PDB file of C-alpha atoms in Angstrom:
ATOM      1  CA  MET K   1      -3.740  -9.473  19.206  1.00 29.00           C
ATOM      2  CA  SER K   2      -4.539  -6.364  17.218  1.00 32.00           C
ATOM      3  CA  ASP K   3      -7.480  -6.267  14.838  1.00 36.00           C
ATOM      4  CA  MET K   4      -6.057  -6.583  11.334  1.00 39.00           C
ATOM      5  CA  THR K   5      -9.056  -4.748   9.894  1.00 39.00           C
ATOM      6  CA  ASN K   6      -8.185  -1.627  11.870  1.00 42.00           C
ATOM      7  CA  ALA K   7      -6.738   0.804   9.346  1.00 44.00           C
ATOM      8  CA  ASP K   8      -5.790   3.105  12.246  1.00 47.00           C
ATOM      9  CA  ASN K   9      -3.144   0.621  13.348  1.00 54.00           C
ATOM     10  CA  GLU K  10      -0.034   2.348  12.010  1.00 56.00           C
ATOM     11  CA  LEU K  11       2.143  -0.407  13.477  1.00 76.00           C
ATOM     12  CA  GLU K  12       0.573  -3.112  11.298  1.00 90.00           C
ATOM     13  CA  PRO K  13       3.556  -4.697   9.535  1.00 92.00           C
ATOM     14  CA  ARG K  14       3.834  -4.769   5.769  1.00 93.00           C
ATOM     15  CA  LEU K  15       3.553  -8.172   4.086  1.00 92.00           C
ATOM     16  CA  ILE K  16       5.586  -7.090   1.080  1.00 90.00           C
ATOM     17  CA  THR K  17       8.820  -5.297   1.877  1.00 90.00           C
ATOM     18  CA  GLU K  18      11.869  -4.102   0.016  1.00 92.00           C
ATOM     19  CA  THR K  19      15.260  -5.760  -0.449  1.00 92.00           C
ATOM     20  CA  GLY K  20      18.798  -4.403  -0.778  1.00 93.00           C
ATOM     21  CA  LEU K  21      19.198  -0.626  -0.905  1.00 93.00           C
ATOM     22  CA  ASP K  22      15.427  -0.089  -0.951  1.00 94.00           C
ATOM     23  CA  GLN K  23      15.186  -1.985   2.351  1.00 95.00           C
ATOM     24  CA  ARG K  24      17.917   0.172   3.893  1.00 95.00           C
ATOM     25  CA  LEU K  25      16.039   3.306   2.786  1.00 95.00           C
ATOM     26  CA  ALA K  26      12.770   1.955   4.242  1.00 95.00           C
ATOM     27  CA  ASP K  27      14.508   1.207   7.564  1.00 95.00           C
ATOM     28  CA  ILE K  28      15.739   4.820   7.699  1.00 95.00           C
ATOM     29  CA  ILE K  29      12.511   6.624   6.785  1.00 96.00           C
ATOM     30  CA  GLU K  30       9.740   4.405   8.198  1.00 95.00           C
ATOM     31  CA  PRO K  31      10.271   5.475  11.858  1.00 95.00           C
ATOM     32  CA  VAL K  32      10.093   9.137  10.753  1.00 96.00           C
ATOM     33  CA  LEU K  33       6.820   8.507   8.887  1.00 96.00           C
ATOM     34  CA  VAL K  34       5.247   6.641  11.812  1.00 94.00           C
ATOM     35  CA  GLY K  35       6.241   9.513  14.122  1.00 94.00           C
ATOM     36  CA  LEU K  36       4.341  11.915  11.843  1.00 94.00           C
ATOM     37  CA  GLY K  37       1.235   9.699  11.713  1.00 94.00           C
ATOM     38  CA  PHE K  38       1.833   8.157   8.263  1.00 95.00           C
ATOM     39  CA  ARG K  39       2.259   4.593   7.033  1.00 95.00           C
ATOM     40  CA  LEU K  40       4.963   3.618   4.561  1.00 96.00           C
ATOM     41  CA  ILE K  41       3.633   1.802   1.508  1.00 96.00           C
ATOM     42  CA  ARG K  42       6.785   1.430  -0.568  1.00 95.00           C
ATOM     43  CA  VAL K  43      10.266   2.826  -1.204  1.00 96.00           C
ATOM     44  CA  ARG K  44      11.907   2.288  -4.558  1.00 94.00           C
ATOM     45  CA  MET K  45      15.058   3.638  -6.207  1.00 94.00           C
ATOM     46  CA  MET K  46      14.447   4.171  -9.918  1.00 91.00           C
ATOM     47  CA  ASN K  47      16.692   5.274 -12.779  1.00 87.00           C
ATOM     48  CA  GLN K  48      14.470   8.185 -13.733  1.00 71.00           C
ATOM     49  CA  ASN K  49      15.932  11.683 -14.289  1.00 72.00           C
ATOM     50  CA  GLY K  50      19.293  10.277 -13.236  1.00 80.00           C
ATOM     51  CA  ALA K  51      18.107   8.626 -10.030  1.00 90.00           C
ATOM     52  CA  THR K  52      14.787   9.021  -8.216  1.00 93.00           C
ATOM     53  CA  MET K  53      13.831   7.753  -4.772  1.00 94.00           C
ATOM     54  CA  GLN K  54      10.088   7.136  -4.849  1.00 95.00           C
ATOM     55  CA  VAL K  55       8.377   7.078  -1.447  1.00 97.00           C
ATOM     56  CA  MET K  56       4.706   6.055  -1.278  1.00 97.00           C
ATOM     57  CA  ALA K  57       2.899   6.774   1.962  1.00 96.00           C
ATOM     58  CA  GLU K  58      -0.523   7.577   3.379  1.00 94.00           C
ATOM     59  CA  ARG K  59      -2.185   8.646   6.592  1.00 91.00           C
ATOM     60  CA  ASN K  60      -3.608   5.882   8.764  1.00 85.00           C
ATOM     61  CA  ASP K  61      -7.101   6.680   7.432  1.00 83.00           C
ATOM     62  CA  GLY K  62      -5.910   6.182   3.837  1.00 84.00           C
ATOM     63  CA  THR K  63      -5.800   9.860   2.843  1.00 86.00           C
ATOM     64  CA  MET K  64      -2.828  11.798   1.469  1.00 89.00           C
ATOM     65  CA  THR K  65      -2.691  15.454   0.429  1.00 90.00           C
ATOM     66  CA  VAL K  66      -0.094  17.533  -1.391  1.00 93.00           C
ATOM     67  CA  GLN K  67       0.692  19.182   1.976  1.00 95.00           C
ATOM     68  CA  ASP K  68       1.258  15.708   3.485  1.00 95.00           C
ATOM     69  CA  CYS K  69       3.750  14.922   0.696  1.00 95.00           C
ATOM     70  CA  GLU K  70       5.600  18.171   1.419  1.00 96.00           C
ATOM     71  CA  GLU K  71       5.612  17.454   5.173  1.00 96.00           C
ATOM     72  CA  ILE K  72       7.090  13.985   4.619  1.00 97.00           C
ATOM     73  CA  SER K  73       9.675  15.285   2.166  1.00 96.00           C
ATOM     74  CA  MET K  74      10.846  17.991   4.604  1.00 96.00           C
ATOM     75  CA  ALA K  75      10.983  15.469   7.481  1.00 96.00           C
ATOM     76  CA  ILE K  76      12.910  12.676   5.738  1.00 96.00           C
ATOM     77  CA  SER K  77      15.375  14.800   3.714  1.00 94.00           C
ATOM     78  CA  PRO K  78      17.587  15.750   6.697  1.00 94.00           C
ATOM     79  CA  VAL K  79      17.550  12.156   7.992  1.00 94.00           C
ATOM     80  CA  LEU K  80      18.638  10.869   4.585  1.00 94.00           C
ATOM     81  CA  ASP K  81      21.350  13.560   4.445  1.00 92.00           C
ATOM     82  CA  VAL K  82      22.765  12.376   7.790  1.00 92.00           C
ATOM     83  CA  GLU K  83      22.552   8.642   6.999  1.00 91.00           C
ATOM     84  CA  ASP K  84      23.713   9.210   3.395  1.00 88.00           C
ATOM     85  CA  PRO K  85      22.702   5.756   2.054  1.00 89.00           C
ATOM     86  CA  ILE K  86      22.875   6.729  -1.640  1.00 88.00           C
ATOM     87  CA  ASP K  87      26.275   7.361  -3.206  1.00 85.00           C
ATOM     88  CA  LYS K  88      25.021   9.625  -6.014  1.00 86.00           C
ATOM     89  CA  GLU K  89      22.690  12.555  -6.571  1.00 89.00           C
ATOM     90  CA  TYR K  90      19.005  11.694  -6.626  1.00 91.00           C
ATOM     91  CA  HIS K  91      15.560  13.266  -6.697  1.00 92.00           C
ATOM     92  CA  LEU K  92      13.136  12.600  -3.843  1.00 94.00           C
ATOM     93  CA  GLU K  93       9.556  11.941  -4.961  1.00 95.00           C
ATOM     94  CA  VAL K  94       6.869  11.531  -2.277  1.00 96.00           C
ATOM     95  CA  SER K  95       3.377  10.457  -3.354  1.00 95.00           C
ATOM     96  CA  SER K  96       0.192   8.715  -2.320  1.00 93.00           C
ATOM     97  CA  PRO K  97      -0.144   5.062  -3.338  1.00 94.00           C
ATOM     98  CA  GLY K  98      -2.767   6.089  -5.910  1.00 90.00           C
ATOM     99  CA  ILE K  99      -6.072   4.415  -6.663  1.00 88.00           C
ATOM    100  CA  ASP K 100      -4.517   1.338  -8.324  1.00 90.00           C
ATOM    101  CA  ARG K 101      -2.311   0.996  -5.274  1.00 94.00           C
ATOM    102  CA  PRO K 102       0.165  -1.632  -4.163  1.00 96.00           C
ATOM    103  CA  MET K 103      -1.414  -3.934  -1.558  1.00 96.00           C
ATOM    104  CA  VAL K 104       1.131  -4.331   1.233  1.00 95.00           C
ATOM    105  CA  ARG K 105      -0.818  -4.970   4.475  1.00 95.00           C
ATOM    106  CA  LYS K 106      -3.506  -7.454   5.526  1.00 95.00           C
ATOM    107  CA  SER K 107      -5.868  -4.530   6.158  1.00 93.00           C
ATOM    108  CA  ASP K 108      -5.515  -3.530   2.467  1.00 94.00           C
ATOM    109  CA  PHE K 109      -7.141  -6.814   1.456  1.00 96.00           C
ATOM    110  CA  VAL K 110      -9.954  -6.306   3.975  1.00 94.00           C
ATOM    111  CA  ARG K 111     -10.501  -2.682   2.984  1.00 91.00           C
ATOM    112  CA  TRP K 112     -10.602  -3.364  -0.770  1.00 94.00           C
ATOM    113  CA  GLN K 113     -12.633  -6.571  -0.633  1.00 95.00           C
ATOM    114  CA  GLY K 114     -14.869  -6.860  -3.698  1.00 95.00           C
ATOM    115  CA  HIS K 115     -12.296  -5.243  -6.005  1.00 95.00           C
ATOM    116  CA  LEU K 116      -9.999  -6.681  -8.666  1.00 96.00           C
ATOM    117  CA  VAL K 117      -6.390  -7.344  -7.788  1.00 97.00           C
ATOM    118  CA  LYS K 118      -3.462  -8.869  -9.607  1.00 96.00           C
ATOM    119  CA  CYS K 119      -0.820 -10.591  -7.564  1.00 97.00           C
ATOM    120  CA  GLU K 120       2.221 -12.813  -7.703  1.00 97.00           C
ATOM    121  CA  THR K 121       3.312 -15.484  -5.268  1.00 96.00           C
ATOM    122  CA  SER K 122       6.767 -16.745  -4.365  1.00 96.00           C
ATOM    123  CA  ILE K 123       5.597 -20.382  -4.564  1.00 96.00           C
ATOM    124  CA  LEU K 124       3.279 -22.274  -6.891  1.00 96.00           C
ATOM    125  CA  ILE K 125      -0.364 -22.284  -5.817  1.00 94.00           C
ATOM    126  CA  ASP K 126      -2.659 -24.389  -8.007  1.00 88.00           C
ATOM    127  CA  ASN K 127       0.263 -24.656 -10.478  1.00 89.00           C
ATOM    128  CA  ARG K 128       0.508 -20.848 -10.861  1.00 92.00           C
ATOM    129  CA  LYS K 129       2.391 -17.885  -9.483  1.00 95.00           C
ATOM    130  CA  ARG K 130       0.309 -15.124 -11.113  1.00 95.00           C
ATOM    131  CA  PHE K 131      -3.318 -14.448 -10.273  1.00 95.00           C
ATOM    132  CA  ARG K 132      -5.970 -11.920 -11.148  1.00 96.00           C
ATOM    133  CA  GLY K 133      -9.461 -11.685  -9.712  1.00 96.00           C
ATOM    134  CA  LYS K 134     -11.853 -10.191  -7.206  1.00 97.00           C
ATOM    135  CA  ILE K 135     -11.047 -10.330  -3.483  1.00 97.00           C
ATOM    136  CA  VAL K 136     -14.025 -12.188  -2.043  1.00 97.00           C
ATOM    137  CA  GLU K 137     -12.684 -12.804   1.442  1.00 96.00           C
ATOM    138  CA  ALA K 138      -9.700 -11.814   3.578  1.00 95.00           C
ATOM    139  CA  GLY K 139      -8.767 -13.589   6.784  1.00 93.00           C
ATOM    140  CA  VAL K 140      -5.899 -13.689   9.244  1.00 93.00           C
ATOM    141  CA  ASP K 141      -3.723 -16.019   7.148  1.00 95.00           C
ATOM    142  CA  GLY K 142      -4.686 -15.203   3.571  1.00 96.00           C
ATOM    143  CA  PHE K 143      -7.287 -14.044   1.096  1.00 97.00           C
ATOM    144  CA  THR K 144      -9.577 -15.692  -1.440  1.00 97.00           C
ATOM    145  CA  LEU K 145      -9.745 -14.554  -5.054  1.00 96.00           C
ATOM    146  CA  GLU K 146     -12.531 -15.256  -7.494  1.00 96.00           C
ATOM    147  CA  ARG K 147     -10.568 -15.453 -10.724  1.00 94.00           C
ATOM    148  CA  ASP K 148     -11.865 -13.544 -13.727  1.00 89.00           C
ATOM    149  CA  GLN K 149      -9.951 -15.827 -16.137  1.00 85.00           C
ATOM    150  CA  VAL K 150     -10.059 -19.522 -15.354  1.00 86.00           C
ATOM    151  CA  ALA K 151      -8.106 -22.098 -17.354  1.00 83.00           C
ATOM    152  CA  TYR K 152      -9.557 -25.547 -18.025  1.00 87.00           C
ATOM    153  CA  GLY K 153      -9.515 -27.674 -14.894  1.00 85.00           C
ATOM    154  CA  GLU K 154      -8.931 -24.757 -12.514  1.00 87.00           C
ATOM    155  CA  GLU K 155     -11.256 -23.791  -9.683  1.00 90.00           C
ATOM    156  CA  GLN K 156     -12.942 -20.365  -9.909  1.00 93.00           C
ATOM    157  CA  LYS K 157     -11.776 -19.488  -6.383  1.00 95.00           C
ATOM    158  CA  VAL K 158      -8.266 -19.740  -5.018  1.00 95.00           C
ATOM    159  CA  THR K 159      -7.005 -18.979  -1.509  1.00 95.00           C
ATOM    160  CA  ILE K 160      -3.604 -17.340  -1.314  1.00 96.00           C
ATOM    161  CA  PRO K 161      -1.678 -17.343   1.977  1.00 97.00           C
ATOM    162  CA  PHE K 162      -0.235 -13.946   2.917  1.00 96.00           C
ATOM    163  CA  THR K 163       3.125 -15.666   3.512  1.00 95.00           C
ATOM    164  CA  ALA K 164       3.274 -16.649  -0.188  1.00 96.00           C
ATOM    165  CA  LEU K 165       2.590 -13.144  -1.517  1.00 95.00           C
ATOM    166  CA  SER K 166       5.447 -11.413  -3.356  1.00 94.00           C
ATOM    167  CA  ASP K 167       3.529  -8.613  -5.123  1.00 95.00           C
ATOM    168  CA  ALA K 168      -0.062  -7.361  -5.260  1.00 96.00           C
ATOM    169  CA  LYS K 169      -1.782  -4.359  -6.800  1.00 96.00           C
ATOM    170  CA  LEU K 170      -5.342  -3.169  -7.276  1.00 96.00           C
ATOM    171  CA  ILE K 171      -6.618  -3.032 -10.863  1.00 95.00           C
ATOM    172  CA  LEU K 172      -8.188   0.244 -11.941  1.00 92.00           C
ATOM    173  CA  THR K 173     -11.935  -0.117 -12.575  1.00 91.00           C
ATOM    174  CA  ASP K 174     -14.890   2.284 -12.485  1.00 91.00           C
ATOM    175  CA  ASP K 175     -16.061   0.624  -9.237  1.00 90.00           C
ATOM    176  CA  LEU K 176     -12.640   1.104  -7.666  1.00 89.00           C
ATOM    177  CA  ILE K 177     -12.512   4.793  -8.653  1.00 89.00           C
ATOM    178  CA  ARG K 178     -16.012   5.341  -7.227  1.00 91.00           C
ATOM    179  CA  ASP K 179     -15.224   3.558  -3.933  1.00 88.00           C
ATOM    180  CA  ALA K 180     -11.824   5.250  -3.571  1.00 85.00           C
ATOM    181  CA  LEU K 181     -13.365   8.698  -4.062  1.00 85.00           C
ATOM    182  CA  ARG K 182     -16.139   7.857  -1.596  1.00 87.00           C
ATOM    183  CA  ALA K 183     -13.625   6.604   1.007  1.00 82.00           C
ATOM    184  CA  ASP K 184     -11.475   9.721   0.538  1.00 80.00           C
ATOM    185  CA  LYS K 185     -14.480  12.021   0.937  1.00 84.00           C
ATOM    186  CA  LEU K 186     -15.564  10.161   4.089  1.00 84.00           C
ATOM    187  CA  ALA K 187     -12.058  10.279   5.601  1.00 78.00           C
ATOM    188  CA  LYS K 188     -11.786  14.026   4.926  1.00 78.00           C
ATOM    189  CA  ALA K 189     -15.200  14.632   6.513  1.00 81.00           C
ATOM    190  CA  GLN K 190     -14.172  12.639   9.587  1.00 79.00           C
ATOM    191  CA  ALA K 191     -10.903  14.580   9.832  1.00 74.00           C
ATOM    192  CA  ALA K 192     -12.804  17.888   9.564  1.00 77.00           C
ATOM    193  CA  ASN K 193     -15.213  16.750  12.298  1.00 79.00           C
ATOM    194  CA  GLN K 194     -12.282  15.728  14.488  1.00 73.00           C
ATOM    195  CA  ASN K 195     -10.602  19.133  13.999  1.00 70.00           C
ATOM    196  CA  GLU K 196     -13.877  20.851  14.864  1.00 74.00           C
ATOM    197  CA  ALA K 197     -14.214  18.763  18.035  1.00 74.00           C
ATOM    198  CA  ASP K 198     -10.597  19.549  19.004  1.00 71.00           C
ATOM    199  CA  ASP K 199     -11.247  23.287  18.523  1.00 72.00           C
ATOM    200  CA  GLN K 200     -14.293  23.161  20.805  1.00 70.00           C
ATOM    201  CA  GLU K 201     -12.375  21.545  23.689  1.00 67.00           C
TER     202      GLU K 201
END
């Protein structure tokens, strides 16, 4: 079994996936992204500027540059032209998931442990479907939240199975911004070191 904490595992499946047309689009572009060394975060058709296909992606180390967005756009455009899944004109928008990112893989919950997240479940857990709190632990089957708003009679901590998750997103805080910038700086330094090592071989 693969280590779910390994962010380099580009084949780690997403817990939260699209439906309908968005799912068809994801099925078309995800193999292209994986071939380029990226991971798909989300695809969504939106009624913005007529119609906009939003593609969120990142490298396996969590980084994403403007050049990466351009590379993805140039790679998936011809594939979408051939498959032609959208019956009207649309704009293609490729972006990073951002700091207050959607959480779509188990490794996201491991990586961002200690940060605030808001999430929704498909079934009732402790008589709720909406939760907000700090990720205090992430395991193979689920994650534990320490709620920041507890109603009378509720436990401070709640464990949410990954199978029950329907939506999850990080909440923007000063700590999150600091840690995201630190992680990005570290990933870029590691990439630069790797390029240097490749050049010396």
